[in-house]
């Protein structure tokens, strides 16, 4: 509190009605006469204006100014308006926390003290305050302190619980389970580093206790429809370690396919990785990735999906593979991915070398992209940058530019010129390949508007 504002007057000088609230940059106790009757309207106007000033200070990152206005705004707790009295504690808690998180003179001890005062300001917000306080402790690496707070919050009871409080309690139990998993994983690492003979029975029992506590709480939270990625991953890791693969599969399948849960690409990725670890059939893996492709066509697993489809003997799957790799390159995050461009170039070369069989596949994919891919991927500017930064990338793209846009495409011409000037043999091969398959370019662009040769 030192250095924030002036020290408060001695406790005996304050009235008995003052609430015991300590915001580290404010006096420990506050007392202002409670207004009643006609003055209440003026009181409310003053507090609303004060709140506006606080919001303005927060938006401008003026934390000291916001703290000073908070001194006045705390009087809102003494209002006779029922609705204001109900909402004021949360406003004070959230604003006070925001100030303490950013004020240059604040520290963890002060925020902890303020949070403890806020927990007891209103029963309605106790568990909610606990949760956010725990997140703060975890973000600051205070694992043990977070666990202690979770244990206390888990045992908290006051009257009949509301539905919201019941949900918050389940979250608290879930995060406690997550920290039990964290402690279990540390014990596992220690066990793996030691010989079985050196890992004592007591350590093994302690590890099993963490497993049991974590499993109970994690299993409960993932039954509720929602996005529970860290909890699901942790629970599955526990199950796999102890050999309960059937339960792990059931959990991941439910998480991915239960219609009550919100769409979640990660759920399908987790299921795919699990099935892959278990050596499941290619058919099972493709089935999972097919759904992931529909949800997130730019997912990092799409290259694995493409590779599996490419190896298939069925035209339908190889056709889907071409669609997958084209769609991956529709996204900016893949623009400079050499492997993705190499995959596309490889498949198109195979089609051209196979008497242009299935060239119609390429044409179908190109028709929906011919108006924007030239500027997006094959501009003269990108040719210069790609050549300077990654010759392999420039080579693969130049090959595709020559086939899809023709030998007059500026991207193709620039990269080819630079490659030949540097006397790199493969660029001479590239030139011959594009010239040989110039008829493919004509067929791809036939019956469609000519593309702009950027």
Coordinates of C-alpha atoms in Angstrom, one line a residue:
X1 CA 0.0 0.0 0.0
X2 CA 3.0 2.3 0.6
X3 CA 3.5 4.7 -2.2
X4 CA 0.1 4.3 -3.7
X5 CA -2.0 6.8 -1.7
X6 CA -1.9 8.4 1.7
X7 CA -2.1 6.1 4.7
X8 CA -5.6 5.7 6.2
X9 CA -6.6 7.3 9.5
X10 CA -6.5 5.2 12.7
X11 CA -9.2 2.5 12.8
X12 CA -10.9 4.1 15.8
X13 CA -11.7 7.3 13.8
X14 CA -13.9 5.3 11.3
X15 CA -17.5 4.5 11.9
X16 CA -18.8 1.0 12.6
X17 CA -20.7 0.9 9.3
X18 CA -17.6 0.9 7.2
X19 CA -17.1 -2.4 5.2
X20 CA -13.7 -4.0 5.7
X21 CA -12.3 -3.8 2.2
X22 CA -8.7 -3.5 1.4
X23 CA -7.7 -2.5 -2.1
X24 CA -3.9 -2.2 -1.8
X25 CA -3.8 1.2 -3.3
X26 CA -6.8 2.5 -1.2
X27 CA -7.4 3.1 2.5
X28 CA -8.1 -0.1 4.5
X29 CA -11.4 1.1 5.8
X30 CA -14.0 3.4 4.2
X31 CA -16.9 5.2 5.8
X32 CA -19.3 7.6 4.2
X33 CA -22.8 8.4 5.5
X34 CA -25.4 6.2 3.9
X35 CA -27.7 8.3 1.9
X36 CA -31.5 7.9 1.9
X37 CA -34.6 9.4 0.4
X38 CA -34.3 12.2 -2.1
X39 CA -30.5 12.4 -1.9
X40 CA -30.3 8.8 -3.2
X41 CA -31.0 10.0 -6.8
X42 CA -28.1 12.4 -6.6
X43 CA -26.0 9.7 -4.9
X44 CA -26.6 7.3 -7.8
X45 CA -25.8 10.0 -10.4
X46 CA -22.5 10.7 -8.6
X47 CA -21.5 7.0 -8.5
X48 CA -22.5 6.5 -12.2
X49 CA -20.3 9.5 -13.2
X50 CA -17.5 8.0 -11.0
X51 CA -17.8 4.7 -12.7
X52 CA -17.6 6.4 -16.1
X53 CA -14.4 8.1 -15.0
X54 CA -13.0 4.8 -13.9
X55 CA -13.8 3.1 -17.2
X56 CA -12.2 6.0 -19.1
X57 CA -9.1 5.7 -17.0
X58 CA -8.9 1.9 -17.6
X59 CA -9.3 2.4 -21.4
X60 CA -6.4 4.8 -21.3
X61 CA -4.3 2.5 -19.0
X62 CA -4.3 5.2 -16.3
X63 CA -4.1 2.8 -13.4
X64 CA -3.3 5.3 -10.6
X65 CA -6.1 7.6 -11.8
X66 CA -8.6 4.6 -11.8
X67 CA -7.4 3.6 -8.3
X68 CA -8.1 7.1 -7.0
X69 CA -11.7 7.1 -8.4
X70 CA -12.2 3.7 -6.9
X71 CA -12.0 5.3 -3.4
X72 CA -15.2 7.2 -4.2
X73 CA -16.9 4.4 -6.0
X74 CA -16.6 2.0 -3.1
X75 CA -19.5 4.0 -1.5
X76 CA -21.8 2.2 -3.9
X77 CA -21.8 -0.7 -1.4
X78 CA -23.9 1.5 0.9
X79 CA -26.6 2.3 -1.6
X80 CA -30.2 1.5 -0.6
X81 CA -31.1 0.4 -4.1
X82 CA -31.4 -3.3 -4.0
X83 CA -30.3 -4.0 -7.7
X84 CA -27.2 -1.8 -7.2
X85 CA -26.3 -3.5 -4.0
X86 CA -26.5 -6.9 -5.7
X87 CA -24.3 -5.9 -8.7
X88 CA -21.8 -3.6 -6.9
X89 CA -19.6 -6.3 -5.4
X90 CA -18.8 -7.9 -8.8
X91 CA -18.1 -4.5 -10.3
X92 CA -15.7 -3.6 -7.5
X93 CA -14.0 -7.0 -7.7
X94 CA -13.5 -6.9 -11.4
X95 CA -12.4 -3.3 -11.6
X96 CA -10.1 -3.7 -8.5
X97 CA -8.5 -6.8 -9.9
X98 CA -7.9 -5.1 -13.3
X99 CA -6.2 -2.2 -11.5
X100 CA -4.0 -4.5 -9.4
X101 CA -3.0 -6.6 -12.4
X102 CA -1.6 -3.6 -14.2
X103 CA -0.6 -1.0 -11.6
X104 CA 3.2 -0.6 -11.5
X105 CA 3.3 -0.8 -7.7
X106 CA 1.1 -3.8 -7.3
X107 CA 2.3 -7.3 -6.4
X108 CA 1.1 -10.8 -5.9
X109 CA 0.6 -10.4 -2.1
X110 CA -1.6 -7.3 -2.5
X111 CA -3.7 -9.0 -5.2
X112 CA -4.1 -12.1 -3.0
X113 CA -5.2 -9.9 0.0
X114 CA -7.7 -8.0 -2.1
X115 CA -9.1 -11.3 -3.6
X116 CA -9.6 -12.7 -0.1
X117 CA -11.6 -9.7 0.9
X118 CA -13.7 -10.0 -2.3
X119 CA -14.5 -13.6 -1.7
X120 CA -16.3 -12.6 1.5
X121 CA -18.0 -9.6 0.1
X122 CA -20.9 -11.6 -1.4
X123 CA -21.8 -15.3 -1.2
X124 CA -23.0 -15.2 -4.8
X125 CA -19.5 -14.5 -6.1
X126 CA -17.4 -16.6 -3.8
X127 CA -16.7 -19.5 -6.2
X128 CA -16.3 -17.2 -9.2
X129 CA -13.7 -15.1 -7.4
X130 CA -11.9 -18.3 -6.3
X131 CA -11.8 -19.5 -9.9
X132 CA -10.3 -16.3 -11.3
X133 CA -7.8 -16.1 -8.4
X134 CA -6.7 -19.7 -9.2
X135 CA -6.2 -18.8 -12.8
X136 CA -4.0 -15.9 -11.8
X137 CA -1.9 -18.1 -9.5
X138 CA -1.5 -20.7 -12.2
X139 CA -0.4 -18.0 -14.8
X140 CA 2.2 -16.9 -12.3
X141 CA 3.5 -20.4 -11.7
X142 CA 2.2 -20.6 -8.1
X143 CA 1.1 -24.3 -8.4
X144 CA 1.1 -25.1 -4.7
X145 CA -0.8 -21.9 -3.8
X146 CA -3.4 -22.6 -6.5
X147 CA -3.8 -26.2 -5.2
X148 CA -4.4 -25.0 -1.7
X149 CA -7.0 -22.5 -2.9
X150 CA -8.7 -25.2 -4.9
X151 CA -8.9 -27.4 -1.9
X152 CA -10.4 -24.7 0.2
X153 CA -12.9 -23.7 -2.5
X154 CA -13.9 -27.3 -3.0
X155 CA -15.0 -27.6 0.6
X156 CA -16.9 -24.3 0.7
X157 CA -20.6 -24.6 1.4
X158 CA -23.1 -21.9 2.2
X159 CA -26.9 -22.6 2.2
X160 CA -28.5 -24.1 -0.9
X161 CA -26.4 -24.0 -4.0
X162 CA -27.7 -22.4 -7.2
X163 CA -27.2 -24.0 -10.6
X164 CA -24.5 -21.5 -11.4
X165 CA -22.6 -22.3 -8.2
X166 CA -22.9 -26.0 -8.8
X167 CA -21.3 -25.5 -12.3
X168 CA -18.5 -23.4 -10.7
X169 CA -17.9 -26.0 -8.1
X170 CA -17.5 -28.7 -10.8
X171 CA -14.9 -26.4 -12.5
X172 CA -13.0 -26.0 -9.3
X173 CA -13.0 -29.8 -8.8
X174 CA -11.9 -30.2 -12.5
X175 CA -8.9 -27.8 -12.1
X176 CA -8.0 -29.6 -8.9
X177 CA -8.0 -32.8 -10.9
X178 CA -5.8 -31.1 -13.5
X179 CA -3.3 -30.2 -10.8
X180 CA -3.4 -33.8 -9.4
X181 CA -2.6 -34.9 -12.9
X182 CA 0.3 -32.5 -13.0
X183 CA 1.7 -33.9 -9.7
X184 CA 1.1 -37.4 -11.0
X185 CA 3.0 -36.6 -14.2
X186 CA 6.0 -35.3 -12.2
X187 CA 6.0 -38.6 -10.2
X188 CA 5.9 -40.5 -13.5
X189 CA 8.9 -38.7 -14.8
X190 CA 10.8 -39.4 -11.6
X191 CA 9.8 -43.1 -11.8
X192 CA 11.0 -43.3 -15.5
X193 CA 14.3 -41.8 -14.6
X194 CA 14.9 -44.3 -11.8
X195 CA 15.2 -48.0 -11.9
X196 CA 12.1 -49.9 -10.5
X197 CA 14.2 -51.0 -7.6
X198 CA 15.0 -47.4 -6.6
X199 CA 11.4 -46.2 -6.9
X200 CA 10.0 -46.8 -3.4
X201 CA 6.7 -48.3 -2.5
X202 CA 5.7 -45.0 -0.8
X203 CA 6.4 -43.0 -4.0
X204 CA 4.5 -45.5 -6.1
X205 CA 1.5 -45.2 -3.6
X206 CA 1.7 -41.4 -3.7
X207 CA 1.7 -41.5 -7.5
X208 CA -1.3 -43.8 -7.5
X209 CA -3.2 -41.5 -5.1
X210 CA -2.6 -38.6 -7.5
X211 CA -3.9 -40.8 -10.3
X212 CA -7.1 -41.7 -8.4
X213 CA -7.8 -38.1 -7.3
X214 CA -7.2 -36.8 -10.8
X215 CA -9.2 -39.5 -12.6
X216 CA -12.3 -38.9 -10.5
X217 CA -12.5 -35.2 -11.1
X218 CA -11.4 -35.2 -14.7
X219 CA -13.9 -37.9 -15.6
X220 CA -16.8 -35.9 -14.1
X221 CA -16.1 -32.7 -16.0
X222 CA -15.8 -34.2 -19.4
X223 CA -19.3 -35.7 -19.1
X224 CA -20.7 -32.2 -19.4
X225 CA -21.1 -30.9 -23.0
X226 CA -18.4 -28.4 -23.6
X227 CA -14.8 -27.8 -24.8
X228 CA -12.6 -29.6 -22.3
X229 CA -9.3 -30.1 -24.2
X230 CA -6.7 -30.1 -21.4
X231 CA -9.0 -32.2 -19.1
X232 CA -9.6 -34.8 -21.9
X233 CA -6.0 -35.0 -22.9
X234 CA -4.9 -35.4 -19.2
X235 CA -7.5 -38.1 -18.5
X236 CA -6.6 -40.1 -21.6
X237 CA -2.9 -39.9 -20.7
X238 CA -3.8 -41.4 -17.3
X239 CA -5.8 -44.2 -18.8
X240 CA -3.2 -45.1 -21.4
X241 CA -0.5 -45.2 -18.8
X242 CA -2.4 -47.8 -16.8
X243 CA -3.4 -49.7 -19.9
X244 CA -7.1 -48.9 -20.0
X245 CA -7.2 -48.3 -23.7
X246 CA -10.9 -49.2 -24.2
X247 CA -11.9 -46.5 -21.8
X248 CA -9.6 -44.0 -23.5
X249 CA -11.1 -44.8 -26.9
X250 CA -14.6 -44.4 -25.5
X251 CA -13.8 -41.0 -24.0
X252 CA -12.2 -39.7 -27.2
X253 CA -14.9 -41.1 -29.4
X254 CA -17.6 -39.5 -27.2
X255 CA -15.8 -36.2 -27.2
X256 CA -15.4 -36.1 -31.0
X257 CA -18.8 -37.4 -32.1
X258 CA -21.4 -36.7 -29.4
X259 CA -23.8 -34.2 -31.0
X260 CA -24.4 -32.5 -27.6
X261 CA -20.8 -31.3 -27.5
X262 CA -19.9 -28.1 -29.5
X263 CA -17.9 -28.7 -32.8
X264 CA -14.3 -29.0 -31.8
X265 CA -11.5 -29.9 -34.4
X266 CA -9.1 -30.8 -31.6
X267 CA -11.4 -33.6 -30.5
X268 CA -10.9 -35.3 -33.9
X269 CA -7.2 -34.6 -33.8
X270 CA -6.9 -36.3 -30.4
X271 CA -8.9 -39.3 -31.6
X272 CA -6.7 -39.6 -34.7
X273 CA -3.4 -39.5 -32.7
X274 CA -4.8 -42.1 -30.2
X275 CA -5.8 -44.4 -33.0
X276 CA -2.4 -43.9 -34.7
X277 CA -0.6 -44.8 -31.5
X278 CA -2.7 -47.9 -31.2
X279 CA -1.8 -49.0 -34.7
X280 CA -5.4 -48.8 -36.0
X281 CA -6.2 -49.4 -39.7
X282 CA -5.7 -46.8 -42.4
X283 CA -9.4 -46.9 -43.0
X284 CA -10.1 -45.8 -39.4
X285 CA -7.5 -43.0 -39.6
X286 CA -8.9 -41.8 -42.9
X287 CA -12.4 -41.8 -41.5
X288 CA -11.4 -39.4 -38.7
X289 CA -9.4 -37.1 -40.8
X290 CA -12.2 -36.8 -43.4
X291 CA -14.4 -35.2 -40.8
X292 CA -11.5 -33.0 -39.6
X293 CA -11.0 -31.9 -43.2
X294 CA -14.6 -30.8 -43.6
X295 CA -14.3 -28.8 -40.3
X296 CA -10.8 -27.3 -40.7
X297 CA -9.3 -27.8 -44.2
X298 CA -6.2 -25.9 -43.2
X299 CA -5.4 -28.2 -40.2
X300 CA -1.8 -29.3 -39.9
X301 CA -2.9 -32.9 -40.2
X302 CA -4.0 -32.4 -43.7
X303 CA -0.6 -33.3 -45.1
X304 CA -0.8 -36.6 -43.4
X305 CA -4.4 -37.0 -44.8
X306 CA -3.2 -36.2 -48.3
X307 CA -0.3 -38.7 -48.0
X308 CA -2.7 -41.5 -47.0
X309 CA -5.1 -40.6 -49.8
X310 CA -2.4 -40.4 -52.4
X311 CA -1.3 -43.9 -51.7
X312 CA -4.7 -45.3 -52.3
X313 CA -5.5 -47.4 -55.4
X314 CA -9.0 -45.9 -55.6
X315 CA -9.5 -43.0 -57.9
X316 CA -12.1 -41.5 -55.6
X317 CA -9.5 -41.2 -52.7
X318 CA -6.7 -39.9 -54.9
X319 CA -9.2 -37.3 -56.3
X320 CA -10.0 -36.3 -52.7
X321 CA -6.2 -36.1 -52.0
X322 CA -5.9 -33.5 -54.8
X323 CA -8.8 -31.5 -53.4
X324 CA -7.2 -31.6 -49.9
X325 CA -3.8 -30.3 -51.0
X326 CA -5.4 -27.5 -53.1
X327 CA -7.5 -26.4 -50.2
X328 CA -4.6 -26.4 -47.8
X329 CA -2.9 -23.9 -50.1
X330 CA -5.9 -21.7 -50.1
X331 CA -4.9 -20.5 -46.7
X332 CA -2.2 -17.8 -46.0
X333 CA -0.6 -19.9 -43.3
X334 CA 0.5 -22.4 -45.9
X335 CA 1.7 -20.0 -48.6
X336 CA 5.3 -20.7 -47.9
X337 CA 5.1 -24.3 -46.9
X338 CA 7.5 -26.2 -49.1
X339 CA 6.2 -29.6 -48.3
X340 CA 2.6 -28.6 -49.3
X341 CA 3.8 -27.2 -52.7
X342 CA 5.9 -30.2 -53.3
X343 CA 2.9 -32.5 -52.7
X344 CA 0.8 -30.6 -55.2
X345 CA 3.6 -30.4 -57.7
X346 CA 4.3 -34.1 -57.3
X347 CA 0.7 -35.1 -57.9
X348 CA 0.2 -32.9 -60.9
X349 CA 3.5 -34.2 -62.5
X350 CA 2.2 -37.8 -62.0
X351 CA -1.0 -36.9 -63.8
X352 CA 0.9 -35.3 -66.7
X353 CA 3.3 -38.2 -66.9
X354 CA 0.4 -40.6 -67.0
X355 CA -0.9 -39.4 -70.4
X356 CA -2.8 -36.6 -68.8
X357 CA -5.2 -39.0 -67.3
X358 CA -7.3 -37.3 -64.7
X359 CA -6.3 -33.8 -65.9
X360 CA -9.9 -33.0 -65.5
X361 CA -9.4 -33.2 -61.8
X362 CA -6.8 -30.4 -62.0
X363 CA -9.1 -28.4 -64.2
X364 CA -12.0 -28.7 -61.7
X365 CA -9.8 -27.5 -58.9
X366 CA -8.2 -24.7 -60.9
X367 CA -11.5 -23.3 -62.2
X368 CA -12.5 -22.1 -58.7
X369 CA -9.1 -20.5 -58.1
X370 CA -8.0 -19.1 -61.5
X371 CA -9.3 -15.7 -60.6
X372 CA -7.4 -15.2 -57.3
X373 CA -4.5 -17.7 -57.0
X374 CA -2.4 -15.8 -59.6
X375 CA -2.3 -12.7 -57.4
X376 CA -2.3 -14.7 -54.1
X377 CA 0.5 -17.1 -55.0
X378 CA 2.2 -16.2 -58.3
X379 CA 2.8 -12.5 -58.4
X380 CA 6.1 -11.0 -59.7
X381 CA 6.8 -9.7 -56.2
X382 CA 6.4 -13.2 -54.7
X383 CA 8.7 -14.6 -57.3
X384 CA 11.5 -12.3 -56.2
X385 CA 10.9 -12.9 -52.5
X386 CA 10.6 -16.6 -52.8
X387 CA 13.7 -16.9 -54.9
X388 CA 15.7 -14.8 -52.4
X389 CA 14.4 -16.6 -49.3
X390 CA 13.8 -20.2 -50.4
X391 CA 14.9 -21.6 -53.7
X392 CA 13.2 -24.9 -53.2
X393 CA 9.9 -23.2 -52.6
X394 CA 10.4 -21.0 -55.7
X395 CA 11.2 -24.1 -57.8
X396 CA 8.1 -26.0 -56.8
X397 CA 5.8 -23.0 -57.3
X398 CA 7.4 -22.1 -60.7
X399 CA 6.7 -25.6 -62.0
X400 CA 3.0 -25.2 -61.0
X401 CA 2.9 -21.7 -62.3
X402 CA 4.1 -22.9 -65.7
X403 CA 1.5 -25.7 -65.9
X404 CA -1.4 -23.8 -64.5
X405 CA -0.7 -20.3 -66.0
X406 CA 1.5 -21.1 -68.9
X407 CA 5.1 -20.2 -69.8
X408 CA 4.2 -16.5 -70.0
X409 CA 3.4 -16.3 -66.3
X410 CA 5.7 -13.7 -64.7
X411 CA 6.4 -15.9 -61.7
X412 CA 7.5 -18.8 -63.8
X413 CA 9.6 -16.5 -66.1
X414 CA 11.4 -14.8 -63.3
X415 CA 12.3 -17.9 -61.3
X416 CA 13.3 -19.8 -64.5
X417 CA 15.5 -16.9 -65.5
X418 CA 17.2 -16.7 -62.1
X419 CA 17.7 -20.5 -62.0
X420 CA 19.2 -20.6 -65.5
X421 CA 21.4 -17.6 -64.8
X422 CA 22.8 -19.4 -61.8
X423 CA 23.4 -22.4 -64.1
X424 CA 21.3 -24.8 -62.0
X425 CA 20.7 -27.9 -64.0
X426 CA 17.2 -28.6 -62.6
X427 CA 15.8 -25.4 -63.9
X428 CA 16.7 -26.5 -67.5
X429 CA 14.8 -29.7 -66.7
X430 CA 11.9 -27.6 -65.5
X431 CA 11.9 -25.5 -68.7
X432 CA 11.8 -28.7 -70.8
X433 CA 9.0 -30.2 -68.6
X434 CA 6.7 -27.1 -68.9
X435 CA 7.4 -26.8 -72.7
X436 CA 6.6 -30.5 -73.1
X437 CA 3.3 -30.2 -71.3
X438 CA 2.2 -26.9 -72.7
X439 CA -0.8 -28.7 -74.1
X440 CA -1.9 -29.5 -70.6
X441 CA -2.0 -25.8 -69.8
X442 CA -4.2 -25.2 -72.9
X443 CA -6.6 -28.0 -71.8
X444 CA -6.7 -26.7 -68.2
X445 CA -7.6 -23.2 -69.4
X446 CA -9.9 -24.3 -72.2
X447 CA -13.5 -23.2 -72.1
X448 CA -12.7 -20.8 -69.2
X449 CA -11.7 -17.1 -69.0
X450 CA -8.0 -16.6 -69.5
X451 CA -6.0 -16.0 -66.3
X452 CA -4.0 -12.9 -65.6
X453 CA -0.3 -13.6 -66.1
X454 CA 1.0 -11.7 -63.1

